[in-house]
Coordinates of C-alpha atoms in Angstrom, one line a residue:
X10 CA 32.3 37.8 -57.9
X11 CA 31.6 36.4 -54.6
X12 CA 30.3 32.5 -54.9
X13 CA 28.3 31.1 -51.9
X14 CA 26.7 28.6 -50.5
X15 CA 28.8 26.0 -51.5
X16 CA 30.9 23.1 -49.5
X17 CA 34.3 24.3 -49.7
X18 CA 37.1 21.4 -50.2
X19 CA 40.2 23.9 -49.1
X20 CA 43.4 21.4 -49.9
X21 CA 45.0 24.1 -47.6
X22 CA 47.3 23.0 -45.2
X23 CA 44.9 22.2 -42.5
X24 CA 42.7 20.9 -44.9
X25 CA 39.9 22.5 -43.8
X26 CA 36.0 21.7 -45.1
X27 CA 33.8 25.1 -45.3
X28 CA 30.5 24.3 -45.1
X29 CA 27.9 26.7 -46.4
X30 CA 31.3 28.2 -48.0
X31 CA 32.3 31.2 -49.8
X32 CA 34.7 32.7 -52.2
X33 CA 35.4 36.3 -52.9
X34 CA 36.9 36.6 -56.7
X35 CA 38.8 39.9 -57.6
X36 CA 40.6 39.4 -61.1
X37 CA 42.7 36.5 -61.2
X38 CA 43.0 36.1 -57.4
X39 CA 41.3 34.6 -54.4
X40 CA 40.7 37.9 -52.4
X41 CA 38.6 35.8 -49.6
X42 CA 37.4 32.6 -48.1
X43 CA 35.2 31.7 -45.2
X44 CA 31.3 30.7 -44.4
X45 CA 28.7 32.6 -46.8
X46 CA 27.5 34.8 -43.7
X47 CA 30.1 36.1 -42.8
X48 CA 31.6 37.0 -46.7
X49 CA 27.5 38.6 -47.5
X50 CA 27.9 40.7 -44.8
X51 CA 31.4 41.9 -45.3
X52 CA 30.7 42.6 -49.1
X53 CA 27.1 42.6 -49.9
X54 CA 24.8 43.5 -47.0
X55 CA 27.3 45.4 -45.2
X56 CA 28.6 47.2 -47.8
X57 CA 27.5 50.6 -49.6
X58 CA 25.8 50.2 -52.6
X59 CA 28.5 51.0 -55.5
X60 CA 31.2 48.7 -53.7
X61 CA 28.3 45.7 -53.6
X62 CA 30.0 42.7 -55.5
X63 CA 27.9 40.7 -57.5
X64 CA 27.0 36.8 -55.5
X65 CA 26.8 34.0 -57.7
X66 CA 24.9 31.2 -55.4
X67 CA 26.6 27.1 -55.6
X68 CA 24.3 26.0 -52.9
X69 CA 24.2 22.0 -53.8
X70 CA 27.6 22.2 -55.4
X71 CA 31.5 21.1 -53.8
X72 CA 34.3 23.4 -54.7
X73 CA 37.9 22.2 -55.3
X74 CA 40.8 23.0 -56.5
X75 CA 41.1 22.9 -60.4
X76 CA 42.5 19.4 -61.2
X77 CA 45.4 19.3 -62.0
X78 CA 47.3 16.4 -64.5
X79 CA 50.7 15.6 -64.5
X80 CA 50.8 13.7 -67.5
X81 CA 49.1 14.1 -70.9
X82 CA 49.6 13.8 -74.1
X83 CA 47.7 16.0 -76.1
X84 CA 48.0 15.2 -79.8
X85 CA 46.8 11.7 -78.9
X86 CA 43.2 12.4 -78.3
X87 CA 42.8 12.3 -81.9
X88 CA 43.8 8.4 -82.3
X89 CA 41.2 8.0 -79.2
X90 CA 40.0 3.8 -79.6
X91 CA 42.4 3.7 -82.5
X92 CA 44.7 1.1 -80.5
X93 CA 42.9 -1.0 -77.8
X94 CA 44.1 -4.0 -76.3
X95 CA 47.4 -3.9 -77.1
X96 CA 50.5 -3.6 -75.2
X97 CA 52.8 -0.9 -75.0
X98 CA 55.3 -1.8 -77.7
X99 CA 52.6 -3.4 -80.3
X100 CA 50.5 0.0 -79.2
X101 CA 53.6 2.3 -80.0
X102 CA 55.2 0.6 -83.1
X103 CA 52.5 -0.6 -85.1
X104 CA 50.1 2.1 -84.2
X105 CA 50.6 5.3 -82.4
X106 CA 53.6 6.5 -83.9
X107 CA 52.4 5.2 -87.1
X108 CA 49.5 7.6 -86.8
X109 CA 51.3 10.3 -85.4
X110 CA 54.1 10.4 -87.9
X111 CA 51.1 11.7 -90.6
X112 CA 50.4 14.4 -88.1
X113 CA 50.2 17.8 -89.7
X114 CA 50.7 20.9 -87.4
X115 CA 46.7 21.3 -88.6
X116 CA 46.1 18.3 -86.9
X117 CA 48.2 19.0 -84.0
X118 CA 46.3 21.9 -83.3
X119 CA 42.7 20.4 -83.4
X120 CA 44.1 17.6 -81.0
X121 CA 45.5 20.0 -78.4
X122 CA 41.9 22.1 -78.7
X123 CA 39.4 18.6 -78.3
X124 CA 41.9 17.7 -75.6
X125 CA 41.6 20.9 -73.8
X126 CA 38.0 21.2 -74.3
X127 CA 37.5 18.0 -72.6
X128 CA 40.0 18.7 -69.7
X129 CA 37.9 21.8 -69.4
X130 CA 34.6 20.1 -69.3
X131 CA 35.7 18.0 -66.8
X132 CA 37.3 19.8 -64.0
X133 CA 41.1 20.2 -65.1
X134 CA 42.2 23.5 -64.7
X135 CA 46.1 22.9 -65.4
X136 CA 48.0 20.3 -67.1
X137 CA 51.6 19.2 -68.3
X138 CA 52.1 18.0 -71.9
X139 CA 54.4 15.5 -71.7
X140 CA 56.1 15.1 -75.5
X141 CA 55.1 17.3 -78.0
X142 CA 56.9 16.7 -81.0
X143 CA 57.8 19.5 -83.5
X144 CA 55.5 18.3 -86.8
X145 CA 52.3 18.9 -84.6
X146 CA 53.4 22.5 -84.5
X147 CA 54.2 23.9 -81.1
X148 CA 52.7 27.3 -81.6
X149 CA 49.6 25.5 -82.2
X150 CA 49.7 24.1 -78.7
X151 CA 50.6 27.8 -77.2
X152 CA 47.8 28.9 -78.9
X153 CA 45.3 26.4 -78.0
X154 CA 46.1 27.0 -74.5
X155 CA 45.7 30.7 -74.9
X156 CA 42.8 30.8 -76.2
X157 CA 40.8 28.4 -74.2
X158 CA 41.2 30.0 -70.8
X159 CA 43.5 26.6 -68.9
X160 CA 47.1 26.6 -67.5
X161 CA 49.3 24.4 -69.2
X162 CA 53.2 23.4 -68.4
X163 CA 54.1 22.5 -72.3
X164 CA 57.1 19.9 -72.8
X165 CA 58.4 20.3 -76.1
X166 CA 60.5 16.8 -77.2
X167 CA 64.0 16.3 -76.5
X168 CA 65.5 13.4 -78.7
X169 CA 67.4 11.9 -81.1
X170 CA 67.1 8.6 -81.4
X171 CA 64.3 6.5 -83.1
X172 CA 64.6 3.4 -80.8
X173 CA 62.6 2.1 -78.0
X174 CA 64.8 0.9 -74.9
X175 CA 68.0 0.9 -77.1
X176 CA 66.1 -2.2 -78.8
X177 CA 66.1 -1.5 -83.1
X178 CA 63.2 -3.8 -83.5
X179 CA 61.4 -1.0 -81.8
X180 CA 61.7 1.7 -84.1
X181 CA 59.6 4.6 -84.6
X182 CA 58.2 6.1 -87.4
X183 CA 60.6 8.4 -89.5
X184 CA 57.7 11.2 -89.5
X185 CA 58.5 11.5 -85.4
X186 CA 62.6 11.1 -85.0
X187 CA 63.9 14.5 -84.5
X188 CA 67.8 15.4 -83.7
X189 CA 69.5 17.4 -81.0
X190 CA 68.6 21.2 -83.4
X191 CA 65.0 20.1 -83.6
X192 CA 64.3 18.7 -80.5
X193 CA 66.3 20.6 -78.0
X194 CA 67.5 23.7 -79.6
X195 CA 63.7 23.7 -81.0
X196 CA 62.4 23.3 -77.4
X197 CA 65.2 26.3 -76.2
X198 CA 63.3 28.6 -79.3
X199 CA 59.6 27.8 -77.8
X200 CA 60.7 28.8 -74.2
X201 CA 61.8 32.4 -75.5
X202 CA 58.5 32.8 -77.3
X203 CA 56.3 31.4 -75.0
X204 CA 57.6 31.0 -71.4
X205 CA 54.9 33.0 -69.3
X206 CA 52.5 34.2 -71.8
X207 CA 48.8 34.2 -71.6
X208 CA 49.0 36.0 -67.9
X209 CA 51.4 33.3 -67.2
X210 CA 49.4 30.1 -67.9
X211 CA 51.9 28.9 -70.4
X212 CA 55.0 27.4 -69.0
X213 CA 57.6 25.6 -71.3
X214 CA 59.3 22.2 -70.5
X215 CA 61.3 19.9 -71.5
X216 CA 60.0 16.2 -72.6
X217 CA 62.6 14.2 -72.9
X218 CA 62.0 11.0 -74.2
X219 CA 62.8 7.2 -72.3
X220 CA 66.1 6.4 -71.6
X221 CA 67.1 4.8 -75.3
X222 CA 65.6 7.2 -77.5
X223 CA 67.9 9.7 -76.6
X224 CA 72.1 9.7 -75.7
X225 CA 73.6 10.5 -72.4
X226 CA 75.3 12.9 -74.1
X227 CA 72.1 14.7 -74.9
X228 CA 70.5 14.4 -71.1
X229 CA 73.4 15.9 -69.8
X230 CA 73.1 18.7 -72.1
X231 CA 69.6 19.3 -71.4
X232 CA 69.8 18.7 -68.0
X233 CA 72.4 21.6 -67.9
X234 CA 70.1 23.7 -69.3
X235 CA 67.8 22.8 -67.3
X236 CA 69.8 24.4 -64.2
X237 CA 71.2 27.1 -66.2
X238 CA 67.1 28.8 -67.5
X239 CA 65.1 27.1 -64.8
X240 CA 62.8 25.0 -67.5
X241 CA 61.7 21.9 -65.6
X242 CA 62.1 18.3 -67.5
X243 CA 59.2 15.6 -67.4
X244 CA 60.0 12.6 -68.7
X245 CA 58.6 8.4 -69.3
X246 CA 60.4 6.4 -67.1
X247 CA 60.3 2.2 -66.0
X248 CA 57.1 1.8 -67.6
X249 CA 57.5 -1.7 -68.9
X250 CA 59.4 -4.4 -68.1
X251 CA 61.8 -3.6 -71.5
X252 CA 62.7 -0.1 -69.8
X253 CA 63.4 -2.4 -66.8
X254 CA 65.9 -4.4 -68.9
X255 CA 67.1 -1.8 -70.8
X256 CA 68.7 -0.3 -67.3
X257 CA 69.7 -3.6 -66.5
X258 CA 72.0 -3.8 -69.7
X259 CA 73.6 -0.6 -68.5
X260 CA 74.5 -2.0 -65.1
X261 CA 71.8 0.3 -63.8
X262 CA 68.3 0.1 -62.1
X263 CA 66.2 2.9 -63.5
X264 CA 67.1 5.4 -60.8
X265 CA 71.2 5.4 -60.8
X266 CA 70.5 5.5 -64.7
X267 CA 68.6 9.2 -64.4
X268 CA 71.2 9.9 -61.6
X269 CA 74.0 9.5 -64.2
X270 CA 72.8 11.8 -66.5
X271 CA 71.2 14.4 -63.3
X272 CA 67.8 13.3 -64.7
X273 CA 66.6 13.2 -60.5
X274 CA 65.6 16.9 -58.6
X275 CA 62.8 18.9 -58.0
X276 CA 62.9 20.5 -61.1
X277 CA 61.8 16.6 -62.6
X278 CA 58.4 14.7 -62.9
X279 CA 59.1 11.3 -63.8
X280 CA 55.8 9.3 -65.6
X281 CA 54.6 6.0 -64.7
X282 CA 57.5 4.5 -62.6
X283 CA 55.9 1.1 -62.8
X284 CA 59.2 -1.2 -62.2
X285 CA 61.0 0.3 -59.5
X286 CA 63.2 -1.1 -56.6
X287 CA 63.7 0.1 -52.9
X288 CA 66.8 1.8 -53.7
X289 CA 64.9 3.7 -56.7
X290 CA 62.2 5.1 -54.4
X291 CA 64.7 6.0 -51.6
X292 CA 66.6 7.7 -54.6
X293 CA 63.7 9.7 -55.6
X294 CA 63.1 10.8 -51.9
X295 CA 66.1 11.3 -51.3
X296 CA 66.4 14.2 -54.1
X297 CA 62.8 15.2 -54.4
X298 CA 62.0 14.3 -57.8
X299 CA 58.4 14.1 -58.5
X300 CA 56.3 11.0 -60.1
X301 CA 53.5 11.3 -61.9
X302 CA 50.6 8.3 -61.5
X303 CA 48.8 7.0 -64.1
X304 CA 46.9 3.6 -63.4
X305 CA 44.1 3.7 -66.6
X306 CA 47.1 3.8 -68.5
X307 CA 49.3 1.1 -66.7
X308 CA 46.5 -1.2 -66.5
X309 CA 45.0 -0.6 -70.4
X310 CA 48.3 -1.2 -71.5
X311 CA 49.3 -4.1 -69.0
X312 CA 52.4 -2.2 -68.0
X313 CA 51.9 -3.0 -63.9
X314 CA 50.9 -1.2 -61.2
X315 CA 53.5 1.3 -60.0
X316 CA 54.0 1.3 -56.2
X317 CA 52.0 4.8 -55.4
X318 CA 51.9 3.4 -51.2
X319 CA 55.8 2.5 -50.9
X320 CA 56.4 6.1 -52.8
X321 CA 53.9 7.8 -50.9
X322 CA 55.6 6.3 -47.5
X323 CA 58.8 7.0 -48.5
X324 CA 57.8 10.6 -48.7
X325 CA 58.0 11.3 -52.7
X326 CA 55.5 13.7 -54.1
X327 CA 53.1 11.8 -56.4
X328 CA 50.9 13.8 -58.9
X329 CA 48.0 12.0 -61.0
X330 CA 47.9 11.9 -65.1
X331 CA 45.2 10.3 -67.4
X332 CA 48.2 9.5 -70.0
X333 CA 46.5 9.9 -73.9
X334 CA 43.7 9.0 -74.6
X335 CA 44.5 5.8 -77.1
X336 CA 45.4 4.0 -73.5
X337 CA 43.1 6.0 -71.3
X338 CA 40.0 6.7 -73.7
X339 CA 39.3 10.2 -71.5
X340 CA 41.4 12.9 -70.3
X341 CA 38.6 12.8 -67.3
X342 CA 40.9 13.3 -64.2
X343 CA 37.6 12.3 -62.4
X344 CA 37.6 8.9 -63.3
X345 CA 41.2 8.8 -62.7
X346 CA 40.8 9.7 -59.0
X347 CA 38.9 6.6 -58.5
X348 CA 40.5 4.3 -60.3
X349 CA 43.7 5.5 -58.2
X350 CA 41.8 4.7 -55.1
X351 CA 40.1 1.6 -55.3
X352 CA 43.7 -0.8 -57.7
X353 CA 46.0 -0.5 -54.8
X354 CA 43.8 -1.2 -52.6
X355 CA 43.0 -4.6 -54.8
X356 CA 46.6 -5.4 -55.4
X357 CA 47.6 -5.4 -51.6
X358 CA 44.1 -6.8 -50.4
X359 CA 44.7 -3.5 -48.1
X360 CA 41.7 -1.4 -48.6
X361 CA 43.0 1.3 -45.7
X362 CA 45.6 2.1 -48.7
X363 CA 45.4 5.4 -50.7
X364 CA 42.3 6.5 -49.5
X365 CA 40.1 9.6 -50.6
X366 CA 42.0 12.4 -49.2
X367 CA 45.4 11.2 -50.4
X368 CA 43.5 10.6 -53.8
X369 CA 42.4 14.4 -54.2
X370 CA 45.7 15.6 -52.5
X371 CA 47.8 14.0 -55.8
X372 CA 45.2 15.4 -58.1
X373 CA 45.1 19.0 -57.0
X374 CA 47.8 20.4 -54.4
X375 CA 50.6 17.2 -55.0
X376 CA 50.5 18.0 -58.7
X377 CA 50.6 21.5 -58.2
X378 CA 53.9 20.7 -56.4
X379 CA 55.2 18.5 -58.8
X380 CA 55.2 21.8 -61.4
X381 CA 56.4 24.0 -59.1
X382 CA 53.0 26.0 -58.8
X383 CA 51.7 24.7 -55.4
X384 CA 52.4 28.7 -54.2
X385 CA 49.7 29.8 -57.1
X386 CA 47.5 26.7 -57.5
X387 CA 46.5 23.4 -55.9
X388 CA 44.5 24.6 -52.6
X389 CA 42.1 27.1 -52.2
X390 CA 43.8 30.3 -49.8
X391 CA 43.6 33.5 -50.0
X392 CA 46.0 35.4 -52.6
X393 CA 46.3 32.1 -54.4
X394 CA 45.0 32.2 -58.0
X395 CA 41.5 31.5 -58.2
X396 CA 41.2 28.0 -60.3
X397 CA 38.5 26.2 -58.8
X398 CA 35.6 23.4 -59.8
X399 CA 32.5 22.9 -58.7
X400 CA 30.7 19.4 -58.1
X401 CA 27.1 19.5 -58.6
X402 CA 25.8 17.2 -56.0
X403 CA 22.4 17.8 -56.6
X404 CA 21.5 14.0 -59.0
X405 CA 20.6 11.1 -58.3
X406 CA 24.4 9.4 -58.6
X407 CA 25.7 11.7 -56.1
X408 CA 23.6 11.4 -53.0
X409 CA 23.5 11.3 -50.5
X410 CA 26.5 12.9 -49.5
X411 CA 28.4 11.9 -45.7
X412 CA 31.8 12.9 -46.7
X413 CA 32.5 15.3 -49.6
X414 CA 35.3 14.2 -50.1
X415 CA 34.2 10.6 -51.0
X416 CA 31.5 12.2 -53.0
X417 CA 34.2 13.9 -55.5
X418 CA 36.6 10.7 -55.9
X419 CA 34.4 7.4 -55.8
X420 CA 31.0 8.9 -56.9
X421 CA 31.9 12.0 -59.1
X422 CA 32.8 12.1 -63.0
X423 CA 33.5 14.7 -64.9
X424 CA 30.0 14.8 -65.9
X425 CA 29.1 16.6 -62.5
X426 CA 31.5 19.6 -63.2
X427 CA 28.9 22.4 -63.2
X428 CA 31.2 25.5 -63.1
X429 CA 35.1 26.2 -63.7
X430 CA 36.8 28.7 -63.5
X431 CA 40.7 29.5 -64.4
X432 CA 42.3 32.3 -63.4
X433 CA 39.7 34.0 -62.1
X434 CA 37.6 33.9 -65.6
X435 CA 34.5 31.8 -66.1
X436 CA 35.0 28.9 -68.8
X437 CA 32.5 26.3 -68.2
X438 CA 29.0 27.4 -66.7
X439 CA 26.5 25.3 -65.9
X440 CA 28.5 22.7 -67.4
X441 CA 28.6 24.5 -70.9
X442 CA 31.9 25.3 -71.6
X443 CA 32.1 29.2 -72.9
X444 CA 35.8 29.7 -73.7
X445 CA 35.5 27.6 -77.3
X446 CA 32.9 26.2 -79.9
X447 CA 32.4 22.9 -78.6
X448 CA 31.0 21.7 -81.2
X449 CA 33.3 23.2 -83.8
X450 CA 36.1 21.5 -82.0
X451 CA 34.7 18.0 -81.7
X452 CA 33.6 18.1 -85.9
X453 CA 37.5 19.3 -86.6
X454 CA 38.6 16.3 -84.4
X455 CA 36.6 13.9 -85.9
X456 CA 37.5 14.5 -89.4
X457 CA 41.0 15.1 -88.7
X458 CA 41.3 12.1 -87.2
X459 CA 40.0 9.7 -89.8
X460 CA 42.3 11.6 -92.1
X461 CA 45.2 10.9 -90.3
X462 CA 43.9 7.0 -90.2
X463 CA 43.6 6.8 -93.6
X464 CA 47.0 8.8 -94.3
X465 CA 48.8 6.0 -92.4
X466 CA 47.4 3.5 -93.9
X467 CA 45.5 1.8 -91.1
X468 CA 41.4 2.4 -91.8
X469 CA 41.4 -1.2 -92.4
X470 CA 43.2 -2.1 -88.4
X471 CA 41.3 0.8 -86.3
X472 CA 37.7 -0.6 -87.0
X473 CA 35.6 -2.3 -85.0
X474 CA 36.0 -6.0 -84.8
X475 CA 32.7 -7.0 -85.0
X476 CA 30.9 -6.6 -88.1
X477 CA 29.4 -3.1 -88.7
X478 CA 26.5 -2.9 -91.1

């Protein structure tokens, strides 16, 4: 398929703009990029009949890279609203892992697909599960993601404690604490069965769990392993204040903590990173370990805002995650964008800070980086894999357009995603997405979510809190 006509956002290392763009598809791969004219000629008009390829014309559209996030967690879309305005501990304790200590692997499986479906819809092309524990049925996940057409780094949980920052008042639900044969030999099993399948769009992680939910003993270990197979390690880290203290009872801040146990490396994306000193983020340059950015999250949950200019000047690679959607309420990367551009800018009274290119650069070629993929994904070149978006421009909320770039991360939502396509297949056209039911996956959602409310217990706490009649 040859797509034309469009502006062409490149993310390549020039980071060039192509207007009146094109894209040559063959298979999975981007076979050619450059002005529509020139592409027509060379395989349309130019061309003998039988070797035509077919053009598919984006003229009022932008084409991106596929979004990528670096943090979500996908069994949560099924509590979506059933914790606002809460903070992170009262979120965690009295509701979340309530809720998802009921989980069946049946209802792990319908969460992964509405989660997917959505990240489809709206522009995400590849995404990295951050703790997926072993009662919402891996193989579920795997399957999800093979079947819907997406990429997806998968981090099966490493564990084994129930605690919250070493703190027993913080305890988690006995339906989620798993041990070391669960958790990490469970997490070894899922890498032999599904490292690399689906064409390669399922990669296997680790997802370790904060610093006082599981021993030193057991991050070493991991971490080990980690070397030994090549499976990369995501993990929460200094997202509240308690994490904070937690290092600070260990004589540690939270990056000579990870260094202890050879959390830090390139091989590592560490989430949030809220409560960090200068000696963390010359610690994380200083070893290339990646951070992932999630500010709907940090701010829902009053957690902070994590220093994304200091890291960014210091030279650390910074992805972008919408978190779950309990404390985001979308798994729209879109809206993400934004929101990443405009709170440091309000927190430093700076508004030269982050701006729009550095915005889309963590959301498509730095988060391809952070999973190791930025030589397959994250920019639009030739012989890359072909994983792009495109923005229709052509509404009311969009124009008029000066800078494209602007147009995709203060204006756009995911609502403007007119086409996608993942490894070189068409799964959402004309912003129907083709690869699943839609509407079969948002029913099984639904009900599986108030059944898992009611299994806990909590129908009475997740209502509204104004009167419904």
């Amino acid at each position: 398929m040859l797509y034309t006509h469009a502006t062409i956002l490149t993310l390549n290392p020039s980071r060039d703009i192509i207007v009146d763009g094109a894209i040559l598809v063959q298979r999975d791969t981007i076979a050619d990029i450059g002005k529509s004219d020139v592409l027509i000629q060379r395989y349309i008009t130019g061309v003998d009949e039988g070797t035509k390829e077919e053009e598919r014309n984006l003229e009022g559209r932008i084409i991106i890279p596929g979004l990528i996030s670096t943090h979500v967690h996908t069994a949560q879309t099924l509590l979506r609203g059933a914790a606002d305005d809460l903070e992170l501990v009262s979120w965690l304790c009295e509701r979340i892992w309530v809720l998802q200590g009921n989980f069946t692997p049946e209802d792990g499986y319908a969460a992964a697909r509405i989660s997917i479906a959505e990240m489809l819809k709206t522009g995400t092309t590849c995404f990295l599960e951050s703790m997926f524990a072993d009662r919402y049925g891996f193989d579920g996940l795997c399957k999800a993601v093979e079947e819907s057409g997406i990429r997806g780094c998968l981090g099966k949980i490493v564990m084994d404690s129930g605690k919250y920052a070493g703190d027993p008042k913080w305890a988690m639900h006995p339906g989620l604490i798993e041990n070391r044969e669960t958790s990490l030999l469970g997490a070894l099993k899922m890498h032999e069965r599904w490292d690399g399948a689906a064409n390669g769009r399922i990669k296997v992680w680790f997802g370790a769990r904060t610093p006082g939910g599981v021993s030193d003993d057991l991050y070493r270990e991991m971490t080990a392993l980690s070397h030994e197979k090549n499976i990369p390690i995501t993990m929460h880290c200094a997202e509240v204040a308690a994490d904070r203290a937690y290092f600070a009872s260990l004589n540690h801040t939270p990056m000579s903590y990870c260094s202890s146990v050879d959390l830090l490396g390139p091989s590592t994306v560490l989430v949030h990173m809220v409560h960090l000193d200068d000696s963390d983020i010359a610690a994380l340059a200083r070893t290339n370990t990646h951070v992932a950015h999630c500010p709907t999250s940090n701010a829902k949950l009053a957690s902070g805002i994590a220093r994304v200019p200091d890291l960014l000047n210091a030279g650390v690679n910074v992805g972008l995650g919408t978190d779950g959607a309990p404390c985001n309420n979308t798994n729209d990367l879109f809206q993400e964008m934004k929101l990443a551009g405009i709170i440091h800018k309000a927190q430093s009274m700076d508004p030269t800070l982050v701006p729009a290119e550095t915005v889309l650069e963590m959301a498509t070629i730095n988060g391809a980086r952070a999973l190791g993929l930025h030589d397959t994904i994250g920019s639009l070149e030739v012989g890359k894999k072909a994983d792009f978006v495109a923005v229709d421009v052509r509404k009311v909320g969009m124009q008029p357009v000066y800078s494209p770039v602007s147009a995709v991360v203060y204006s756009a939502t995911g609502r403007d995603v007119d086409l996608v396509v993942v490894d070189g297949r068409v799964v959402v056209e004309g912003g129907v997405l083709l690869s699943m039911d839609e509407e079969a996956v948002w029913r099984e959602a639904q009900r599986r979510g108030h059944e898992v409310v009611e299994r806990a217990g909590l129908g009475a706490k997740v209502k509204s809190r104004w009167p419904m009649k």
